[in-house]
XYZ file of C-alpha atoms in Angstrom:
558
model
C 10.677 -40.191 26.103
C 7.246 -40.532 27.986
C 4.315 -40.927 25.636
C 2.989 -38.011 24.142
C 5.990 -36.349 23.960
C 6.364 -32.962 22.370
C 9.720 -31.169 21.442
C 7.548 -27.901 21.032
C 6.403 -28.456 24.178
C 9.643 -29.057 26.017
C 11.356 -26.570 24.403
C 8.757 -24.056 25.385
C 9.205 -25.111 28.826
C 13.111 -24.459 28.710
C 12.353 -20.984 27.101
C 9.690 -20.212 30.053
C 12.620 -20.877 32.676
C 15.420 -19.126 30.712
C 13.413 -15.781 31.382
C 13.864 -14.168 27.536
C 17.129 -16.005 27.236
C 16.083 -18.271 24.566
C 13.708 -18.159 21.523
C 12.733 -21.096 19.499
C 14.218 -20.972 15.907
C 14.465 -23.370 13.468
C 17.560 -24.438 11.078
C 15.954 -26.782 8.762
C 13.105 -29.206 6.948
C 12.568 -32.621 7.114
C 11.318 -34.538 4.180
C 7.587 -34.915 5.714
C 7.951 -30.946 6.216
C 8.257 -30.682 9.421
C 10.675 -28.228 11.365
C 14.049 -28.973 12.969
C 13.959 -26.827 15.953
C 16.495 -24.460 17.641
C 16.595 -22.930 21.341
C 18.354 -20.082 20.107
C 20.485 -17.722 22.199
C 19.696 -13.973 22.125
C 23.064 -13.833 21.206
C 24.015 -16.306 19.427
C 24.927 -14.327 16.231
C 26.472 -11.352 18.641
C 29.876 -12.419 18.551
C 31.980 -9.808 20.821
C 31.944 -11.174 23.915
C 31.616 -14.756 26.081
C 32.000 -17.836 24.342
C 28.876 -19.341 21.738
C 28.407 -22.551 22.053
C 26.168 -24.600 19.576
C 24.483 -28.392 20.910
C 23.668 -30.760 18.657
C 22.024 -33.836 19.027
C 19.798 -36.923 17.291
C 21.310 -37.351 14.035
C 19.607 -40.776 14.288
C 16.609 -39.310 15.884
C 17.738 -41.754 18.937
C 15.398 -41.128 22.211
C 18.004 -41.526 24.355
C 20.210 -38.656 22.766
C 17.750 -36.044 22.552
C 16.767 -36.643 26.335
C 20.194 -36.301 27.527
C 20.356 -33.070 25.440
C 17.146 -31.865 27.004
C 18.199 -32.828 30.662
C 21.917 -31.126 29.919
C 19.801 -27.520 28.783
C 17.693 -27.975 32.063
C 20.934 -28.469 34.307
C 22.458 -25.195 32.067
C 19.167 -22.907 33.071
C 19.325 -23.827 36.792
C 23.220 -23.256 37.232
C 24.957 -21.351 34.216
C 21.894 -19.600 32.746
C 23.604 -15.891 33.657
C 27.222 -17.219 32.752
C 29.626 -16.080 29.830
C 28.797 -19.540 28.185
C 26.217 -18.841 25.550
C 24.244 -22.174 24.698
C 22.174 -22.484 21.439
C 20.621 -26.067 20.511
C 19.486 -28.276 17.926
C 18.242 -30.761 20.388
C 17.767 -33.387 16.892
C 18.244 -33.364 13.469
C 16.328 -36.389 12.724
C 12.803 -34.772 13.458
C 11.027 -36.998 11.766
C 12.491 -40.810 13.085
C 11.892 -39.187 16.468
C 8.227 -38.636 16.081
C 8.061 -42.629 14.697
C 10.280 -43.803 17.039
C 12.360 -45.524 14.184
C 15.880 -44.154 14.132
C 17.469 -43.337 10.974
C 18.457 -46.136 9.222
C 20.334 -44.322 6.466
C 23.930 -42.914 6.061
C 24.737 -40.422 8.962
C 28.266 -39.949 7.622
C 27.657 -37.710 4.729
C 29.049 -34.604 5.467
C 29.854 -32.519 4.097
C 27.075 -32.742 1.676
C 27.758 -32.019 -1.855
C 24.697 -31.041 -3.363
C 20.678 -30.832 -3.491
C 21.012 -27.942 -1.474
C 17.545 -28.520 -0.580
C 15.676 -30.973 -2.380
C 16.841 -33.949 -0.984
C 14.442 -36.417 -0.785
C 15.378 -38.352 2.497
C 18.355 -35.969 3.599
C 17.422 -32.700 3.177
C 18.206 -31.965 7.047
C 22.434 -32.166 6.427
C 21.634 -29.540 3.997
C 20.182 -27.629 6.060
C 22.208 -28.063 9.648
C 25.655 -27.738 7.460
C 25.104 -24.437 6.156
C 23.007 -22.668 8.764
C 25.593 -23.548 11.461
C 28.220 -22.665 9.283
C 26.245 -18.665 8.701
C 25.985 -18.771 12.545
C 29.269 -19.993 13.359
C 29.664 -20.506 16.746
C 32.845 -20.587 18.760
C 32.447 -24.227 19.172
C 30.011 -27.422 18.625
C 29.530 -29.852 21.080
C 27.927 -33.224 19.491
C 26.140 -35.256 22.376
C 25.316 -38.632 22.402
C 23.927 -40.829 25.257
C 26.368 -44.084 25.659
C 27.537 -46.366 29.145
C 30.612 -44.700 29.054
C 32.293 -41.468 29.153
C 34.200 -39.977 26.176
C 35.709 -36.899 24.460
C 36.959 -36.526 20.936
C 37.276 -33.404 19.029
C 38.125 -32.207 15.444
C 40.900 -30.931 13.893
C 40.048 -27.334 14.780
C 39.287 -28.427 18.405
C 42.515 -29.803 18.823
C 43.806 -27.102 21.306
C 41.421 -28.436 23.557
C 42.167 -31.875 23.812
C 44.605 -31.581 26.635
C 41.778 -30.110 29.090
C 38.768 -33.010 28.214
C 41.565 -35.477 27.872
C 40.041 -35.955 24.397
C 41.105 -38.144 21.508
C 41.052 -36.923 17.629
C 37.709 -37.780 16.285
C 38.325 -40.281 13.571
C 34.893 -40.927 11.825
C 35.412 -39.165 8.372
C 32.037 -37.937 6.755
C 30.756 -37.077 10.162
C 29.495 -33.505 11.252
C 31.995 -33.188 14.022
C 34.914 -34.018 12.319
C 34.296 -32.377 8.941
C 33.201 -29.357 10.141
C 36.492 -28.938 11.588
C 38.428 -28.928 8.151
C 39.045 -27.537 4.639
C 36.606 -24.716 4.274
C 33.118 -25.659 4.837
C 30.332 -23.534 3.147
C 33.330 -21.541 1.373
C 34.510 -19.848 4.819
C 36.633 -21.557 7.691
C 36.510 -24.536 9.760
C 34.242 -24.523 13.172
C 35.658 -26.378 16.610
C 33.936 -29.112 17.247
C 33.752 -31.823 20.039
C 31.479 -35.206 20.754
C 30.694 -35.987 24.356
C 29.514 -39.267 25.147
C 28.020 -39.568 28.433
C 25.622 -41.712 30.394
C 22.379 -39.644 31.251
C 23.158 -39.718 35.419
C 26.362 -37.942 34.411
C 24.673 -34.305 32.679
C 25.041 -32.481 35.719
C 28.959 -33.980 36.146
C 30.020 -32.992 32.595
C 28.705 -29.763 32.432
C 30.589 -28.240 35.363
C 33.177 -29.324 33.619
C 31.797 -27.956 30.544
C 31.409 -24.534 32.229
C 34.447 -24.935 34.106
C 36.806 -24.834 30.834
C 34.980 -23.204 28.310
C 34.089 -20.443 30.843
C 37.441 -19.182 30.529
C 37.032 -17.173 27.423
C 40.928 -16.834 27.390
C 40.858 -20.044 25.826
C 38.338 -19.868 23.377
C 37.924 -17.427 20.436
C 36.154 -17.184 17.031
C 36.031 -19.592 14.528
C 38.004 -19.274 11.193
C 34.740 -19.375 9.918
C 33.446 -16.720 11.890
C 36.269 -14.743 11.177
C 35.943 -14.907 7.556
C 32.532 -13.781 8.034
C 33.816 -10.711 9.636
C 35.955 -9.444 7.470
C 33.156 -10.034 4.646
C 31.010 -8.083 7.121
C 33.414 -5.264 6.772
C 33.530 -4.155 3.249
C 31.919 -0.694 2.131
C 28.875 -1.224 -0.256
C 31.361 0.270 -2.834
C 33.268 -2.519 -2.098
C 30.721 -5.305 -2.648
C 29.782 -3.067 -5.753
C 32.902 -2.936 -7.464
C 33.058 -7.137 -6.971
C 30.093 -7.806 -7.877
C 30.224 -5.620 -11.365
C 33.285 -7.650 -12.333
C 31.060 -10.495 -12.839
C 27.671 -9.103 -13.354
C 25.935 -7.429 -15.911
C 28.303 -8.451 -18.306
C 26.020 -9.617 -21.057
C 22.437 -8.831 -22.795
C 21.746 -12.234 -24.124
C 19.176 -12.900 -23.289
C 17.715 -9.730 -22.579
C 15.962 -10.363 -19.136
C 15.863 -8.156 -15.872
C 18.290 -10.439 -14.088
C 20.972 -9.206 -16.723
C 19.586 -5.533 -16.684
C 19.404 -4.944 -13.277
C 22.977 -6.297 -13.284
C 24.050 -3.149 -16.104
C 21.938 -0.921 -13.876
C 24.231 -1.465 -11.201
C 27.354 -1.017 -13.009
C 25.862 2.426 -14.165
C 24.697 3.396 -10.502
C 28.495 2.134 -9.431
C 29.737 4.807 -12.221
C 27.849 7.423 -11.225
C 28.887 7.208 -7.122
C 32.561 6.900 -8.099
C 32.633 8.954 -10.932
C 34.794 5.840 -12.865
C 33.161 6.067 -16.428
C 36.237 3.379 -17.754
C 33.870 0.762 -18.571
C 31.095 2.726 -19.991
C 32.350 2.121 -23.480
C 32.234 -1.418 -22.740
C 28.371 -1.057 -21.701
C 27.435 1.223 -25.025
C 28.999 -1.570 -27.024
C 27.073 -4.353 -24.982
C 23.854 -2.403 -25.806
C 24.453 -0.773 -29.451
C 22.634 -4.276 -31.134
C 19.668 -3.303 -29.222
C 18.208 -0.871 -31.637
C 15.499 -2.225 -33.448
C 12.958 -3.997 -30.219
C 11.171 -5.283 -33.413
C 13.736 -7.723 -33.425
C 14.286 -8.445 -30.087
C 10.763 -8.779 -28.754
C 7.969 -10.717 -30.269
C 4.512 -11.762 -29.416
C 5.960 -14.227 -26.569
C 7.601 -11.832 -24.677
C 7.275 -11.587 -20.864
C 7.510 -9.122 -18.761
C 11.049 -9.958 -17.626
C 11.729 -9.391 -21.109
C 10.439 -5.954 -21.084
C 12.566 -5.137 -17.678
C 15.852 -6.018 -19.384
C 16.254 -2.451 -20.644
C 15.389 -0.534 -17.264
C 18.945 0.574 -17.450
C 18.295 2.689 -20.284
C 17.632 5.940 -18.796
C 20.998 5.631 -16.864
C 22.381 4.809 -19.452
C 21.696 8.405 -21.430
C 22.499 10.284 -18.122
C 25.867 8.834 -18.139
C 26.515 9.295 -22.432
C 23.867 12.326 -22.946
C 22.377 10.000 -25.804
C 18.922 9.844 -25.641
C 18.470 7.160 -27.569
C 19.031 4.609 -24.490
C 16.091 6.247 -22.067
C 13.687 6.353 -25.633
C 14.260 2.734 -25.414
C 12.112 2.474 -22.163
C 9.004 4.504 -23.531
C 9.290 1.824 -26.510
C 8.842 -0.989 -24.291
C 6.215 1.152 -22.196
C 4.211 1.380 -25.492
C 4.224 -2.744 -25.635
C 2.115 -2.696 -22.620
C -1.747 -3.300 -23.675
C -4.269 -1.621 -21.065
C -6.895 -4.328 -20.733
C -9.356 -2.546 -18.975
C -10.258 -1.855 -14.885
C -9.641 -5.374 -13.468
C -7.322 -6.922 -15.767
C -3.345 -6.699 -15.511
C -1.865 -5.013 -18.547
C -0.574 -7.458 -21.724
C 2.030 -9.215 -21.067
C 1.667 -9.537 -17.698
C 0.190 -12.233 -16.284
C -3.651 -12.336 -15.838
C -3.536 -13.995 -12.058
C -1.083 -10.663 -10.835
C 1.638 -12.469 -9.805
C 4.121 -10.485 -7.774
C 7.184 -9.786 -10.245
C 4.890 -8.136 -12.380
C 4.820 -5.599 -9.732
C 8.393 -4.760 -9.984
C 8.745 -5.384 -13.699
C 5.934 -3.109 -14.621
C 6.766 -0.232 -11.912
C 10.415 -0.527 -13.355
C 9.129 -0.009 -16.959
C 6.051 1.991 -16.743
C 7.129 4.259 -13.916
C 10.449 5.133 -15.818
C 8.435 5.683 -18.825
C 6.434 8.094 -17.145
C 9.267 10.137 -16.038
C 10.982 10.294 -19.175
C 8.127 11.429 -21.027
C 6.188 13.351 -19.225
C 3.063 11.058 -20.009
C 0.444 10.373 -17.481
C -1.144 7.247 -19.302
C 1.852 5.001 -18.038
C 1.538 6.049 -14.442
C -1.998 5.694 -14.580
C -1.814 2.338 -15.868
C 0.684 0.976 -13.218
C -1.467 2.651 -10.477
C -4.419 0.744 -11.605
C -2.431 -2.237 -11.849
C -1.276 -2.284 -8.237
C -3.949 -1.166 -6.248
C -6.125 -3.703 -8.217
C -3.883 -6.359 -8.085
C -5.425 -7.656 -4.182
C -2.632 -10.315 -3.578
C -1.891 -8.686 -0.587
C -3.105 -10.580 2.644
C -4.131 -9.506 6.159
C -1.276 -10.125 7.789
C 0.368 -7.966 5.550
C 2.822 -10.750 3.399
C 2.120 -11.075 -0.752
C 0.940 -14.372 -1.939
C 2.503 -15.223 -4.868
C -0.288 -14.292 -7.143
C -3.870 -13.977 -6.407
C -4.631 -17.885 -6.797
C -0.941 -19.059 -5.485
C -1.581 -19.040 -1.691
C 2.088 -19.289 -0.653
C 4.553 -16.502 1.001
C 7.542 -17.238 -1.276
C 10.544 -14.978 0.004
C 11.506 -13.533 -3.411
C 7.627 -13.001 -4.511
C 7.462 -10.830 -1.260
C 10.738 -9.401 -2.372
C 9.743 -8.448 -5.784
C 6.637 -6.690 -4.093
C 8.733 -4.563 -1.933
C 10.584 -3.620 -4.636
C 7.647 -2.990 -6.874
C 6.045 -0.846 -4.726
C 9.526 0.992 -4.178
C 10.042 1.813 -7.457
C 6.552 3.102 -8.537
C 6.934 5.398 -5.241
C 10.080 6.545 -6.780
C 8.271 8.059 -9.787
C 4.587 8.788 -8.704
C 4.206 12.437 -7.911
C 3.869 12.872 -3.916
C 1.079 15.228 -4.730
C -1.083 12.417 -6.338
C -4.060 10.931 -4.276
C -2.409 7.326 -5.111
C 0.913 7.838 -3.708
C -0.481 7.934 -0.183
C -2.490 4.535 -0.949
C 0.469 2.684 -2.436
C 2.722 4.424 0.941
C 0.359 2.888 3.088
C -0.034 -1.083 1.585
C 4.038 -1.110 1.424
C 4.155 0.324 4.692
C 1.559 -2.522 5.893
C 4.151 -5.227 3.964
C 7.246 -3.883 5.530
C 6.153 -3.964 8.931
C 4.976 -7.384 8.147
C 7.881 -8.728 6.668
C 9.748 -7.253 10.009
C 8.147 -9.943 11.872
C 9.453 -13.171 9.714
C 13.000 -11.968 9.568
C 15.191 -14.310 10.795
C 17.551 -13.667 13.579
C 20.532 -14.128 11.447
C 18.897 -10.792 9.280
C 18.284 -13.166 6.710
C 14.831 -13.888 4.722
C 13.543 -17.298 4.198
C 12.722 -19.014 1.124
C 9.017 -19.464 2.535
C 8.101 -16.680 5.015
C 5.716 -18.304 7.099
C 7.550 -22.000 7.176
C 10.129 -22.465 10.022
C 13.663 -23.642 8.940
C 12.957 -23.198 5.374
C 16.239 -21.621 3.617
C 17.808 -18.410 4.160
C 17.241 -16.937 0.231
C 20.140 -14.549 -0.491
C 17.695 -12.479 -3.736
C 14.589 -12.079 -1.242
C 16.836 -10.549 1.513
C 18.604 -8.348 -0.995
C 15.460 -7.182 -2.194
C 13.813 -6.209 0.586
C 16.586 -4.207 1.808
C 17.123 -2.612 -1.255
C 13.508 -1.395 -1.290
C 13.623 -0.137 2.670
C 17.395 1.441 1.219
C 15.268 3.439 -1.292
C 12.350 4.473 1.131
C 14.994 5.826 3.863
C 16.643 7.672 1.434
C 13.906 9.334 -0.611
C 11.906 10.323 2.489
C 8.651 7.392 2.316
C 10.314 5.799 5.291
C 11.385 6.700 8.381
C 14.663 5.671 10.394
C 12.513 3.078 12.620
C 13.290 0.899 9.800
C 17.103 1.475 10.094
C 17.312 -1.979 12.308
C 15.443 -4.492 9.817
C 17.724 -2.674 6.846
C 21.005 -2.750 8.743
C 20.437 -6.981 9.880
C 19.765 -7.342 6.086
C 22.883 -5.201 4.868
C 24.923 -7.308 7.483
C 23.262 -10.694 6.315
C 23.862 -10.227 2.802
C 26.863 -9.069 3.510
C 28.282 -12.613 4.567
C 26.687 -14.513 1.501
C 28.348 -12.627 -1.188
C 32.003 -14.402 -1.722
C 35.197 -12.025 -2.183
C 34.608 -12.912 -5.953
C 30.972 -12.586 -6.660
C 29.396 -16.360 -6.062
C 26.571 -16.145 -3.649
C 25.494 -18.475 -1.374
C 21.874 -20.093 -1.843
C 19.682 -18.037 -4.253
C 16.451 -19.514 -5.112
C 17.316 -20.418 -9.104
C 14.034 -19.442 -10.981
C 10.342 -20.206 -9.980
C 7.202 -19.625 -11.730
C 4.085 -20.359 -9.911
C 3.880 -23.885 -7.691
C 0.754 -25.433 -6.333
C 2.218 -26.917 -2.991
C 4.359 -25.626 -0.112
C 6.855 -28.259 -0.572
C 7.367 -27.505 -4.186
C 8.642 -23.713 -2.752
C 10.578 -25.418 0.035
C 11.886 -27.804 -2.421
C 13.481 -25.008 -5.338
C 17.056 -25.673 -5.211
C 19.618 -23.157 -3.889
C 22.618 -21.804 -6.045
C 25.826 -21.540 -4.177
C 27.918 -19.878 -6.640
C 27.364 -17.191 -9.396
C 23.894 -16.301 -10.443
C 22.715 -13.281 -12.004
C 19.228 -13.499 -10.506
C 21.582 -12.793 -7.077
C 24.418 -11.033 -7.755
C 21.657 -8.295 -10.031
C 19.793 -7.599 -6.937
C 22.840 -7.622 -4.607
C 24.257 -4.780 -6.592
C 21.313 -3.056 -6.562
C 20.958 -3.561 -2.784
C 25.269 -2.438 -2.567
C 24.672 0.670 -4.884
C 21.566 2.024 -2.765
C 23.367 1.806 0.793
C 26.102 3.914 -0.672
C 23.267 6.476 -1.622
C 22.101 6.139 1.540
C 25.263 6.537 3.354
C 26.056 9.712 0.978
C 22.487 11.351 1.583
C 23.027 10.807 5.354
C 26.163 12.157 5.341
């Protein structure tokens, strides 16, 4: 590479000739926190037609790899720009040994990686390149590496096409390639793969012949893994509902919102079918709470508090009021601190899941009873609260300068829910409309092309965060449906539906939710929170709340 070198810069170049073909993305972190860039493919997640194809290069961070790549994506825009073959890119993993010039000296042959999903301290970038490819799944990966000689292998899934690269049967276990090709990576299918091994003066040689095969869509289709993805892709929110309730909300203990947002959505799921079976099995799960004496004490949080929002569901469904009485209860626990001040327990810095834990609570309260002193208290709250910034994105809390994906996400839904319950004809309800409005359109901008939302908002490559993405759709779900928004934001809810869709498993693990985060002082400590693939109530809660309110949706629309 010539001195000064920028992959930015280059990569803006190829984007400049592709003519709105290509964007830059990015698919992961690198432990000095810098982006691994993507030229990404307007279509690369659009599936129907032509053939994806995926590059990958510098898993060493070798100069000589990443040029070739580079010179091979120049060679595509001159010739094969308008063809059926659809290239995306990851030019180099290994962002940060090319920026030193000191190739990787560590293990390369570590796939598929087993955990620190994505806290790894010197290879967080597997992480990241083995599950984002696998959520894009292209129709095939092509591996290239700069070498005298010319070469082919592929994987086992790749095998089909040995015949026409006269290729051999990769044999390197642990590396991407080959394992990508097996088992069931990421819990879906395997991906074809292939490495080419070329000498630079041969780019413009190999891909004809690139073109010249792959071109012929005949012999290419989707992935396993993108098939799996599809039929996940195709299940009703009813569907997702009913999986999702057989493992969530199952348990009170301890009482926290993650488990009561989880019996909310069994309650919502009874309602929509009109399958009350299981509602003895809730009243039972609930009868101990009687006496919040008991329950709650002097240390209780707000997420606490939120563990009963279920409750006035819960007396729709039985006709017992005692269950909805149990919200006003909790209301009274709040302790009005004056103009300026977040209620007690909340936290005095108005961090953002306050937001949704006191609109949950204080708004319900005020519709069961009647009484304006709880909707006058969350007003207050949240147009006090100022952690909202000019570009439109929540810090976490007023002192916690970072755009964490589920902070923005409990926002959303904050605001959502006190919407739900604040008269239309008070002066407030216009106020609140207009600083979600401002955060909605905002958070429109940072969504990812997949329809995903990242773990940090504002950080390229940072993790696609199943709770934040839930979340947000659930509270643009809610808007469409009770009239606050209009269908303009039917695109950003749809990509997040779809999204979600293909990181909740067939029966109820999730892949990568954020496990729990208080307040961090750095960037890296956000990036850094480790990802659950599996179950989680924090996930599955607020992906059954998210199911639930695109079947209202779909009902009210129909």
């Amino acid at each position: 590479m010539p001195s000064g070198f920028s992959m930015n810069a280059a990569l803006e170049q190829l984007t400049e000739k592709a003519l709105g073909i290509w964007s830059i993305d990015s698919c992961g972190v690198t432990p000095s926190e810098a982006s691994v860039p993507v030229l990404l493919h307007k279509d690369a997640y659009s599936h129907f037609h032509n053939v994806r194809v995926l590059l990958v290069s510098g898993f060493t961070g070798r100069v000589e790899d990443v040029e070739l790549t580079l010179n091979l994506l120049d060679s595509y825009v001159k010739e094969y720009l308008q063809s059926n073959l659809l290239i995306s890119a990851v030019p180099c993993v290994k962002m940060d040994q090319l920026s030193a010039g000191d190739e990787f000296a560590g293990d390369t042959d570590t796939y598929p990686p087993i955990d620190k999903y994505y806290d790894h301290q010197t290879d967080p970038e597997s992480r990241y390149l083995w599950r984002w490819t696998s959520f894009m799944s292209p129709d095939l990966i092509i591996e290239l590496a700069e070498g005298p000689y010319l070469s082919y292998e592929v994987n086992e899934a790749a095998d089909y096409l040995s015949d026409y690269f006269d290729a051999t049967l990769i044999g390197t276990d642990g590396s991407f390639i080959k394992e990508i090709g097996s088992a069931q990576p990421n819990g879906l299918g395997p991906i074809p793969g292939m490495k080419v091994t070329m000498p630079l003066e041969h780019v413009d040689q190999e891909l004809a012949k690139i073109h010249g095969i792959l071109s012929n869509t005949e012999r290419i289709s989707s992935s396993a893994s993108q098939r799996i993805l599809d039929t996940r892709s195709s299940r009703t929110p009813v569907e997702v509902a009913k999986l999702l309730a057989s493992r969530y909300g199952n348990s009170l203990d301890p009482v926290v919102y993650t488990q009561g947002v989880a019996i909310s959505g069994r309650l919502r799921l009874m309602s929509l079918t009109d399958d009350h079976t299981e509602l003895d099995d809730i009243v039972n799960l609930v009868d101990p709470l009687k006496d919040l004496g008991k329950i709650f004490d002097d240390g209780t949080g707000t997420p606490n508090l939120a563990g009963l929002l279920w409750g006035d569901e819960l007396s729709d469904l039985t006709g017992n009021k005692r269950y909805s009485d149990l919200i006003v209860q909790v209301a009274n626990m709040y302790e009005y601190q004056g103009s300026g001040i977040p209620p007690k327990p909340s936290d005095p810095d108005y961090r953002t899941e306050d937001m949704f834990m006191n609109a949950a609570m204080l708004g319900r309260a005020f519709y069961i009873s009647g009484d304006s002193y709880y909707l006058e208290m969350l007003i207050e709250f949240l147009l006090q609260s100022d952690v909202q910034q000019s570009s439109g994105l929540f810090w976490h809390s007023r002192t916690t300068p970072y755009y964490w994906g589920r902070g923005n996400g409990f926002a959303a839904m904050g605001f959502a829910e006190a919407l739900t319950y604040i008269p239309r004809n008070n002066p407030a309800f216009d106020d609140l409309l207009q600083i979600h409005l401002k955060h909605l359109k905002a958070l429109e901008t940072v969504q990812r092309p997949s329809g995903m939302f990242s773990q940090v908002l504002d950080f390229p490559g940072s993790y696609e965060e199943l709770t934040a993405t839930c979340m947000i759709g659930y509270s643009i779900a809610r808007g469409i449906r009770l009239g606050w928004l209009d269908r303009s934001f039917t695109t950003i809810l749809q990509k997040c539906w779809k999204a979600s869709l293909k990181r909740i498993e067939d029966d109820g693990a999730i892949v990568d939710g954020c496990i729990g985060t208080g307040v961090q002082t750095t960037t890296k400590e956000y990036l850094d929170r480790p990802a659950i693939h599996g179950f989680d109530d924090r996930s599955g809660s607020m992906a059954i709340w998210f199911a639930t309110e695109m079947e209202r949706l779909s009902i009210s629309q129909r």
